[in-house]
Coordinates of C-alpha atoms and ligand atoms in Angstrom, one line a residue:
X1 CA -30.6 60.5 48.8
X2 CA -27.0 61.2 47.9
X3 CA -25.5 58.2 47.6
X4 CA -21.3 57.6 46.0
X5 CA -20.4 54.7 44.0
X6 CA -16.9 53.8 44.5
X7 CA -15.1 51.6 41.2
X8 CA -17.4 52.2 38.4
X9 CA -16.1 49.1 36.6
X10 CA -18.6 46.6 35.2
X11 CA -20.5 46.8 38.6
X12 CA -20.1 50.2 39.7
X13 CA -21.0 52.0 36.4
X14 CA -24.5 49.8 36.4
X15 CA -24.8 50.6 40.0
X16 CA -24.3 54.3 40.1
X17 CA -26.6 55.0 36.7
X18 CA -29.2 52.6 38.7
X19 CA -29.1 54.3 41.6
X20 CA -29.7 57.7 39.3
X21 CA -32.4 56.1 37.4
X22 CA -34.3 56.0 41.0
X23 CA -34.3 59.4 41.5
X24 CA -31.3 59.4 44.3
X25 CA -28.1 62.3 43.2
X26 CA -25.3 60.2 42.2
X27 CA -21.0 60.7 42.3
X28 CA -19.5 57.5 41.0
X29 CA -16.0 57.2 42.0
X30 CA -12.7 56.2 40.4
X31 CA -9.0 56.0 40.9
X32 CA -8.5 56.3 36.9
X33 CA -9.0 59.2 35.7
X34 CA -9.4 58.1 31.7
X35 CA -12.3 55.5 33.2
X36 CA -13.7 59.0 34.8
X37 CA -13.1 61.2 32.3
X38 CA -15.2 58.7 29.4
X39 CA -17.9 58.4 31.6
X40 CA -18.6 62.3 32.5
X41 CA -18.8 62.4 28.5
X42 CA -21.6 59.8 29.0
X43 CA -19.4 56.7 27.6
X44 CA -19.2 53.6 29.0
X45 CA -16.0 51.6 28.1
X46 CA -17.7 48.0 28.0
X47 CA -20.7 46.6 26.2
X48 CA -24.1 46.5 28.1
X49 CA -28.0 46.7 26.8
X50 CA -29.3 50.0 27.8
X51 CA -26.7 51.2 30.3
X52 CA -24.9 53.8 27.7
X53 CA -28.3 55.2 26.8
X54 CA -28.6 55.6 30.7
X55 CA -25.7 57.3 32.0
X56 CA -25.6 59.7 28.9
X57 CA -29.1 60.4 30.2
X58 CA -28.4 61.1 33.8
X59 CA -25.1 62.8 33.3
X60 CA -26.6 64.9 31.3
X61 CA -29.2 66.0 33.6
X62 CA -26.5 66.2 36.0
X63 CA -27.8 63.5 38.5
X64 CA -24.9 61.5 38.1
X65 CA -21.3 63.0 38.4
X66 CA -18.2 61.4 37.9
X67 CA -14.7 62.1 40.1
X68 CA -11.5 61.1 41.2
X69 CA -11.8 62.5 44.7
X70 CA -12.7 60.5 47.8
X71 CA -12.7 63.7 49.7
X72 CA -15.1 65.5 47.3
X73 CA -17.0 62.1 47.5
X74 CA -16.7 61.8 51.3
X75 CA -18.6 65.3 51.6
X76 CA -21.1 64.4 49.6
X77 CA -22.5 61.1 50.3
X78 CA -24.9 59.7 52.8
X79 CA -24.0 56.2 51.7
X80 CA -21.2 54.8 49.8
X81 CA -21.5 51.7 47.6
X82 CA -17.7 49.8 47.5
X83 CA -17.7 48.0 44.1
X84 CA -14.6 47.6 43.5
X85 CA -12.9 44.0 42.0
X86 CA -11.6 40.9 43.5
X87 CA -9.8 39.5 41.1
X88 CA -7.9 36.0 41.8
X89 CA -4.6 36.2 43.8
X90 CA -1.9 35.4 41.3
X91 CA -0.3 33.3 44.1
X92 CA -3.1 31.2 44.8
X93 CA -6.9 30.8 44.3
X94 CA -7.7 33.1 46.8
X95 CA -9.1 36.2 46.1
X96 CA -7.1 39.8 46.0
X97 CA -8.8 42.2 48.7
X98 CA -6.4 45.2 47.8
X99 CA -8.7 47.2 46.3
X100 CA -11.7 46.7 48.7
X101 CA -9.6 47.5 51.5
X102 CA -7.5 50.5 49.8
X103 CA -11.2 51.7 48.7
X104 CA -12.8 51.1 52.4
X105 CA -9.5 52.8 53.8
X106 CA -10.4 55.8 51.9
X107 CA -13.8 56.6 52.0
X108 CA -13.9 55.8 55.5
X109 CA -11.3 58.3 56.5
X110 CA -13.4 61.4 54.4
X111 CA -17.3 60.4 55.1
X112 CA -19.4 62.3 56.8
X113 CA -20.2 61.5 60.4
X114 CA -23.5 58.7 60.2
X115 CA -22.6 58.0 56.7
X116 CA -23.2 54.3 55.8
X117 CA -20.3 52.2 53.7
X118 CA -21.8 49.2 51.6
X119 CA -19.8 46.6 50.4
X120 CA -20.7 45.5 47.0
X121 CA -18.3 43.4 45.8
X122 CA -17.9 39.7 46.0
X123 CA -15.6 39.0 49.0
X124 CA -14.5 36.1 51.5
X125 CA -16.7 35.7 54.0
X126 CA -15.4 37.1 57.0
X127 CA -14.3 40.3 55.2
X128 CA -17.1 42.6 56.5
X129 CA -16.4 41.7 60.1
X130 CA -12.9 42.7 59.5
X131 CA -13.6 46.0 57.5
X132 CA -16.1 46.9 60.8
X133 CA -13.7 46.2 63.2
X134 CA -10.7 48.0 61.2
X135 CA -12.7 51.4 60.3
X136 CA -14.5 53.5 63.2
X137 CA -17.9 53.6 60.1
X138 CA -20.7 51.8 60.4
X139 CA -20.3 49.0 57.7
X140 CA -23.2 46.8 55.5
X141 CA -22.9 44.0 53.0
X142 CA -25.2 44.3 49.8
X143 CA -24.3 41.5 47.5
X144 CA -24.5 42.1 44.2
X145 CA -25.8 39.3 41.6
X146 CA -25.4 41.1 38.0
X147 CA -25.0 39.2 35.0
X148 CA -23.5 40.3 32.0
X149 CA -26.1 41.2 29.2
X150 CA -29.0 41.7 32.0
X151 CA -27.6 44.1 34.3
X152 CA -29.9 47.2 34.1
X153 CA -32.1 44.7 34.7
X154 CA -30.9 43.1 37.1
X155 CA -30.5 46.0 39.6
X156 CA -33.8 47.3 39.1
X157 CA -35.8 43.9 39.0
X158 CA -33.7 42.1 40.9
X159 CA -34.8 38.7 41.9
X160 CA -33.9 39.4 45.6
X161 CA -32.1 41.7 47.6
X162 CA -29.7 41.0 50.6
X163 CA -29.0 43.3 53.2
X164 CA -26.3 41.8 56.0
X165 CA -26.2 44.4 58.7
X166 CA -25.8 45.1 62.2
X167 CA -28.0 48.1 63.2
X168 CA -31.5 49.0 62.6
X169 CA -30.1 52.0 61.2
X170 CA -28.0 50.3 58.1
X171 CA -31.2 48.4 57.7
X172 CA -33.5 51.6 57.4
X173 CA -30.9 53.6 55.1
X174 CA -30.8 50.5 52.7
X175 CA -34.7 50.3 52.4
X176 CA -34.2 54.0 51.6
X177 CA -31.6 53.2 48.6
X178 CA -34.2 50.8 47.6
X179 CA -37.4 52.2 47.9
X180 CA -38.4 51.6 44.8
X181 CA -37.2 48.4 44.4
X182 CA -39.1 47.3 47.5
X183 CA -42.0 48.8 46.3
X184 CA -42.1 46.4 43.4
X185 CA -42.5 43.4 45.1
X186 CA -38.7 42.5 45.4
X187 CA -38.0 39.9 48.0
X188 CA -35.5 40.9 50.6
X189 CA -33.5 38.9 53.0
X190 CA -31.8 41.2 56.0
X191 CA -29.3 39.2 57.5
X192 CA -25.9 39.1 59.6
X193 CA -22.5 39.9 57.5
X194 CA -21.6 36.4 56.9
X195 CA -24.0 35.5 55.6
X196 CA -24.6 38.3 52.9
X197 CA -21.1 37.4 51.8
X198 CA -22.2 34.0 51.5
X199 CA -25.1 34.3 49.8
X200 CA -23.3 35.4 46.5
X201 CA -20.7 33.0 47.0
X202 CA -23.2 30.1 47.2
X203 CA -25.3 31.5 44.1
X204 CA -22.1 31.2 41.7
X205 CA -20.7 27.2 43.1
X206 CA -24.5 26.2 42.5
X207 CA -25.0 27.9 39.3
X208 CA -21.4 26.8 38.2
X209 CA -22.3 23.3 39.7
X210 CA -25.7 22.9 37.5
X211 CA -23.9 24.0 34.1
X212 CA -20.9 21.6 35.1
X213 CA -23.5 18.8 36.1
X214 CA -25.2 19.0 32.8
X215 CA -22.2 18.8 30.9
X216 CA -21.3 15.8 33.0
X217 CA -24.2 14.4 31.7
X218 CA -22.6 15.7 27.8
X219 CA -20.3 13.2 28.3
X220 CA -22.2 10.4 29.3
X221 CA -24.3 10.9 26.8
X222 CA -21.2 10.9 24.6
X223 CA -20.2 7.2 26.0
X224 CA -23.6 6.1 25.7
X225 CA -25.2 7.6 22.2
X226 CA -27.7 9.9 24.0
X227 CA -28.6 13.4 23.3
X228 CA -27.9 16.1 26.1
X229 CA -30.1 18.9 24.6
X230 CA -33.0 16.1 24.9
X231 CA -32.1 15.3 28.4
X232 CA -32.1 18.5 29.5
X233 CA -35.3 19.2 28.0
X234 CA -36.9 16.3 29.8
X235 CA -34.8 17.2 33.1
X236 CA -35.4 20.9 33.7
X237 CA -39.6 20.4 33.4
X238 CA -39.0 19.0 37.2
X239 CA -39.9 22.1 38.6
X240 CA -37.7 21.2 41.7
X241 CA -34.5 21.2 39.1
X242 CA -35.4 23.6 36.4
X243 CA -34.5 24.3 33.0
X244 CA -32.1 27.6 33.3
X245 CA -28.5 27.2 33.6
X246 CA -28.6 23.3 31.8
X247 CA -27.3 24.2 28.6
X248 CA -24.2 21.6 28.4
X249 CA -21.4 23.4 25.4
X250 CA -18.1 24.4 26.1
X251 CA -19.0 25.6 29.7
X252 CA -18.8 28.7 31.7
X253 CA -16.3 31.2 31.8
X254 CA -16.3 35.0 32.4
X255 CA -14.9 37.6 35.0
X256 CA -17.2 35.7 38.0
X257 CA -17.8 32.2 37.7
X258 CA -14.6 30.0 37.3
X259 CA -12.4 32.6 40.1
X260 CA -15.6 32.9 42.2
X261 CA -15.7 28.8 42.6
X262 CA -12.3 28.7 43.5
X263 CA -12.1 31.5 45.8
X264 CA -14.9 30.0 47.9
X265 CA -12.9 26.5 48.0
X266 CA -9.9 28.5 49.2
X267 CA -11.7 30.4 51.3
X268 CA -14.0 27.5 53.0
X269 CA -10.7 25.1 53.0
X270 CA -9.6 28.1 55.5
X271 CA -12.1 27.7 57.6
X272 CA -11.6 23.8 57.9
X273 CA -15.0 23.2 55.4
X274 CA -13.6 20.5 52.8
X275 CA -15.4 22.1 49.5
X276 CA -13.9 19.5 47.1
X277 CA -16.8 18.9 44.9
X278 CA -16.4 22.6 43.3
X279 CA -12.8 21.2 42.0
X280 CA -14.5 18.9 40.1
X281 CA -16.9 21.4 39.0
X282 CA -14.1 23.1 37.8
X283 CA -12.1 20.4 36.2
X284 CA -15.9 18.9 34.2
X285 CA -15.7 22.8 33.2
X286 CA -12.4 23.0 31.7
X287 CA -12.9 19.0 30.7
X288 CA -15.4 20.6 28.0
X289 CA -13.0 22.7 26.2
X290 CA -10.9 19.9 25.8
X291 CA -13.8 17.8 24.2
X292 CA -14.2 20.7 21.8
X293 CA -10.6 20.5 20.6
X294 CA -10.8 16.8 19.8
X295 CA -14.1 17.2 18.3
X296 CA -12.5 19.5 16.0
X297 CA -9.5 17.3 15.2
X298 CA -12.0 14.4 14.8
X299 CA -13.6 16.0 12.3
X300 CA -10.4 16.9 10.2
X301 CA -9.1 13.5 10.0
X302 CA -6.7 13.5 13.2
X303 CA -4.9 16.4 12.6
X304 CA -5.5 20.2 12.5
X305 CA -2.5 21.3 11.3
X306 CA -2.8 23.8 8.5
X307 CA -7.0 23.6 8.2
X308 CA -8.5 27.0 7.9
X309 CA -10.9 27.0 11.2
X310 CA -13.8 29.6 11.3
X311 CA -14.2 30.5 14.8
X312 CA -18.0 32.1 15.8
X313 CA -17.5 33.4 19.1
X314 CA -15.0 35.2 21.1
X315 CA -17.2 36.6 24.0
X316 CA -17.8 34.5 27.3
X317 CA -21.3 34.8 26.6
X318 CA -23.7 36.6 24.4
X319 CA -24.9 39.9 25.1
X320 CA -21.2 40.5 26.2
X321 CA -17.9 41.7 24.5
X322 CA -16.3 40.5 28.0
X323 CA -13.7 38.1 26.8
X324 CA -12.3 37.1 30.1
X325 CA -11.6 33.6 30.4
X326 CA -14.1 33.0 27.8
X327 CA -14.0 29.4 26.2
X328 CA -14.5 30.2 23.3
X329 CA -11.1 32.5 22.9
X330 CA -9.5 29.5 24.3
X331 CA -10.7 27.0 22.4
X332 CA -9.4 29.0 19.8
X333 CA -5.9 29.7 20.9
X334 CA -5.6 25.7 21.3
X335 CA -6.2 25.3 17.7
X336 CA -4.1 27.7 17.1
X337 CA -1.3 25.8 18.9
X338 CA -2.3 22.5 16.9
X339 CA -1.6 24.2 13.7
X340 CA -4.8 25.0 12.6
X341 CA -5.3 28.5 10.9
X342 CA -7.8 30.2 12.8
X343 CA -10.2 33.7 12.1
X344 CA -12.2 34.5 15.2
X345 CA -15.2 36.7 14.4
X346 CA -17.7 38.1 17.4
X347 CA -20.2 40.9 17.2
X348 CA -19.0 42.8 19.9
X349 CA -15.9 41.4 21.9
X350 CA -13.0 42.0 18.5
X351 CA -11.3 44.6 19.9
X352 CA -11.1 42.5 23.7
X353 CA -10.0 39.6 21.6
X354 CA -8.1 40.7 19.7
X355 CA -5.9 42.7 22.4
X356 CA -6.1 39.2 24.6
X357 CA -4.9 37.2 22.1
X358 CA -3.5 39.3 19.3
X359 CA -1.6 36.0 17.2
X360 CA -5.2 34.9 16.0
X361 CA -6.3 36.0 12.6
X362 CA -9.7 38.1 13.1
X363 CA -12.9 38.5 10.5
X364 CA -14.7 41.6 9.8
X365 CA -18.0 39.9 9.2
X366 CA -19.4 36.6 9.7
X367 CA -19.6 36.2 6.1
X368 CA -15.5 36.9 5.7
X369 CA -14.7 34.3 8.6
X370 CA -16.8 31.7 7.1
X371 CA -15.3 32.2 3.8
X372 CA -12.7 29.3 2.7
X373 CA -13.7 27.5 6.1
X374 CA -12.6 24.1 6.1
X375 CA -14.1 23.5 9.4
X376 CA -16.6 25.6 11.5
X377 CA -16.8 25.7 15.2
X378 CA -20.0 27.4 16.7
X379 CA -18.6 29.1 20.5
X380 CA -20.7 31.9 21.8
X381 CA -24.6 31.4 21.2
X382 CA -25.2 34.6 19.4
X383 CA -28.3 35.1 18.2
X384 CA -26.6 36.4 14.6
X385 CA -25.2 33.1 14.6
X386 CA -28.5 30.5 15.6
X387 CA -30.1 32.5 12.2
X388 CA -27.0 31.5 10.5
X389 CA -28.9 29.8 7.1
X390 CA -27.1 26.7 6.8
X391 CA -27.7 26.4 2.8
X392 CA -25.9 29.9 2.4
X393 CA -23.1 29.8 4.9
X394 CA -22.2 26.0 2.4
X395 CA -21.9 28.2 -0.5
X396 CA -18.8 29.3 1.6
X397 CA -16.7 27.3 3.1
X398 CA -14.1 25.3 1.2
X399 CA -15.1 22.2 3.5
X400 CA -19.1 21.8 5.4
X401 CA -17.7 20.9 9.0
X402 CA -19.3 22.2 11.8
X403 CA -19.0 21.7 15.4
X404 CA -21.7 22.8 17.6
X405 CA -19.9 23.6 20.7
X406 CA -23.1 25.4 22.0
X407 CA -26.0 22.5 21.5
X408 CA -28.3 25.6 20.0
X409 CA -28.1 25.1 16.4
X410 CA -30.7 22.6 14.2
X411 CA -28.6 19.5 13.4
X412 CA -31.4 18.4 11.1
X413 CA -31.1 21.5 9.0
X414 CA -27.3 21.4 8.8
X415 CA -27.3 17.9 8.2
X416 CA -30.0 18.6 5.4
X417 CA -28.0 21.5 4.0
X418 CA -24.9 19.2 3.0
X419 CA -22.9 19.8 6.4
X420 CA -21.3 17.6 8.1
X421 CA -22.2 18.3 11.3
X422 CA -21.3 17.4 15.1
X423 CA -22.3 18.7 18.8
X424 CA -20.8 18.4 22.2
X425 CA -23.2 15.6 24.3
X426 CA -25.4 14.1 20.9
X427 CA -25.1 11.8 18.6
X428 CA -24.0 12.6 14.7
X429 CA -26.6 13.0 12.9
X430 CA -27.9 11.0 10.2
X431 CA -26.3 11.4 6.7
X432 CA -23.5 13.9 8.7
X433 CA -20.7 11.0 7.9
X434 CA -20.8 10.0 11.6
X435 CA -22.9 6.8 12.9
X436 CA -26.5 6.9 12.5
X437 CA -30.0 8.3 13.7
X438 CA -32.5 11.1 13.8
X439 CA -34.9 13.0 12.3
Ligands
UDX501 C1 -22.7 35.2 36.7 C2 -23.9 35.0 37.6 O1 -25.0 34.6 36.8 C3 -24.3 36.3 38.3 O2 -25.4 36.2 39.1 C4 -23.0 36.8 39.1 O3 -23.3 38.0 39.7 C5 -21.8 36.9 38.2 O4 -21.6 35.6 37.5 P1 -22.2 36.2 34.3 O5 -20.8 35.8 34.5 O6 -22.5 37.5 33.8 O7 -23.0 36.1 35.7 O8 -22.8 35.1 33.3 P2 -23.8 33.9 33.3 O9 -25.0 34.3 32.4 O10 -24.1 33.4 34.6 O11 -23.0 32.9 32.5 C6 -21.7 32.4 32.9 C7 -21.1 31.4 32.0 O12 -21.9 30.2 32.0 C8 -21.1 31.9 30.5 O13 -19.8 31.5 30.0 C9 -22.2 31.1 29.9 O14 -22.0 30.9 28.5 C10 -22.2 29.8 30.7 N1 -23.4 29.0 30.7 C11 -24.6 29.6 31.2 C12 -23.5 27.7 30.2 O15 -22.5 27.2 29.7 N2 -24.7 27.1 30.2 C13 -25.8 27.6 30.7 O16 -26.8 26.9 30.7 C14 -25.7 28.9 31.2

């Protein structure tokens, strides 16, 4: 099929080199022209496993273009993917629809008579309904659940599929897109508009609800002198809870998550639904990267002022160099305002970092960042930095401190190897200068 991708962002650019990957003709779409331009060259502009490899391949065979034009994309496409962003309103916690309706606008006055316009991006519910009624096209919603690090994956193994539509026909044209997919075994759900928009809505405040009830549980455990890592061990072999998503640290952050959560409170609050409990979500989030900060000055006697601080970590996650609202980066910048003098070193997300917050000092290497450490903190579970051997990172640093604000690395071996060690949600180890216990 020929099929357009408009916004080849984060979402778009997986989408559109997807969509090549299953044999349909591809013309991604994009207002700037420098975002356009890389991406005809076959570069994509933001770290993700396998998707460079994959647009190189298909705009080389020429299965995938790239343009600026809606009216060269209007000619051309059967259906049009909208995946443009919705970032927070900077007036409240709503979410900022200008671009999904500048974007609808557009390729709805230039498609093709029968041409189908899918809505990708996260959205308010009640924006399809409004889009349908506004532009004389026929209109679906097709949520999209990507996560960062997995994407490729994600879009051609997803775990389900959503399809809100009002025709047979939008229903037909999207088993079309997804032919493949189908084929595979994927679930689908085909549904009614509100519902799609729902669905991804309600996916992100229970994801963001599990990681923030887990690290609830952190600081319990704190109070008490249990060990979170243990307890979530124990909890997730419930099959009716489940161990993914129950890794308590210094909690989510990211591009989706935290604005996600509080556009859907906004949004629900609007339609007279009282979503209160995603505010403490929220705040148990945000709670965390406090906890890491104390920790930290715990550690250092009270006061941070003037300790050299090792920061591993600047991405919101691994797998990512996204840096947006990442803990991590603030964790660090909140050192940084207590004095403390701070490197940062992450194996992808520098240059984001250091653009974002260009006052922090910044390693080349792991091995420069822990050098002359007087404290550690561990931010963004990188694998690099789990295989981090405890006895040579001592030889080091001027002082072994470590906090663990990621619950991944092996207290026991830290703790052997002379460090004084501490994690968000457990108990000091033994020998680490704190309490008491384990082996
Ligand atoms: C998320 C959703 O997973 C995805 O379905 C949606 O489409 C977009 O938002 P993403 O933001 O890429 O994806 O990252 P995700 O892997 O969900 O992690 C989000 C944040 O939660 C990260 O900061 C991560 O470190 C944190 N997290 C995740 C935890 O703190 N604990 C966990 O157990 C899991």
């Amino acid at each position: 099929m020929r099929l357009t991708v408009i916004g080849t962002g984060y979402l778009g650019a997986t989408h559109a080199a997807c969509m090549a990957d299953l044999g349909h003709e591809v013309v991604g779409v994009d207002v700037d022209a420098g975002k356009v331009a890389a991406l005809r060259a076959g570069r994509v502009p933001f770290h993700e496993p396998g998707l460079a490899a994959m647009v190189a391949r298909h705009t080389g065979s020429g299965r995938l273009r790239f343009t600026t034009s809606y009216e060269e994309a209007g000619a051309f496409g059967q259906v049009h993917f909208v995946c443009v962003g919705t970032p927070q309103r900077g007036d409240c916690d709503g979410a900022d629809l200008t671009c999904v309706e500048e974007a609808f606008a557009r390729i709805a006055r230039h498609a093709r008579k029968g041409a189908l316009l899918v809505g990708k991006s996260t959205v308010p519910v009640g924006t399809a309904a409004r889009l349908a009624d506004r532009h004389p096209v026929e209109i679906a919603w097709n949520p999209e659940f990507l996560r960062e690090g997995f994407a490729v994956r994600g879009t051609l193994r997803p775990d389900r599929l959503v399809f809100g539509v009002r025709t047979p026909r939008a229903e037909r044209l999207l088993r079309q897109v997804y032919a493949p997919v189908l084929a595979a075994g994927t679930a689908l759900v085909v549904t009614d508009f509100a519902t799609a928009e729902l669905v991804k809505t309600a996916a992100n405040s229970f994801l963001a609800t599990k990681i923030s009830f887990i690290n609830a549980m952190a600081e319990v455990c704190e109070a008490a002198g249990g060990d979170v890592r243990d307890l979530a061990r124990a909890l997730g072999r419930d099959e009716r809870i489940g161990g993914a998503f129950l890794g308590a640290g210094v909690g989510f952050g990211g591009g989706c998550l935290p604005k996600d959560i509080r556009a859907f409170t906004h949004r629900a609050a609007e339609l007279g639904v009282d979503l209160g409990f995603l505010r403490h979500v929220d705040a148990i989030n945000m709670r965390r990267r406090d906890r890491a900060v104390a920790l930290a000055r715990e550690l250092c006697g009270g006061t941070l002022l003037g300790t050299r601080v090792a920061v591993l970590g600047a991405a919101f996650k691994p797998d990512s160099d996204d840096v947006r609202d990442s803990p991590a980066l603030n964790v660090a910048a909140r050192l940084g305002l207590e004095g403390a003098d701070v490197t940062v070193y992450d194996p992808e997300a520098m240059d984001n970092a250091r653009k974002a917050f260009p006052l922090l000092g910044y390693a080349v290497s792991l091995e420069e960042a822990l050098r002359g450490a007087e404290l550690v903190l561990h931010l963004t579970e990188w694998p690099q930095f789990r295989e981090i051997d405890p006895r040579w990172a001592v030889r080091l640093v001027r002082h072994p401190r470590v906090v663990d604000g990621r619950g991944v690395l092996d207290a026991d071996r830290w703790t052997a190897a002379g460090w004084h060690f501490r994690a968000l949600g457990r108990p000091a180890p033994e020998g680490a200068g704190g309490e008491r216990r384990r082996g």
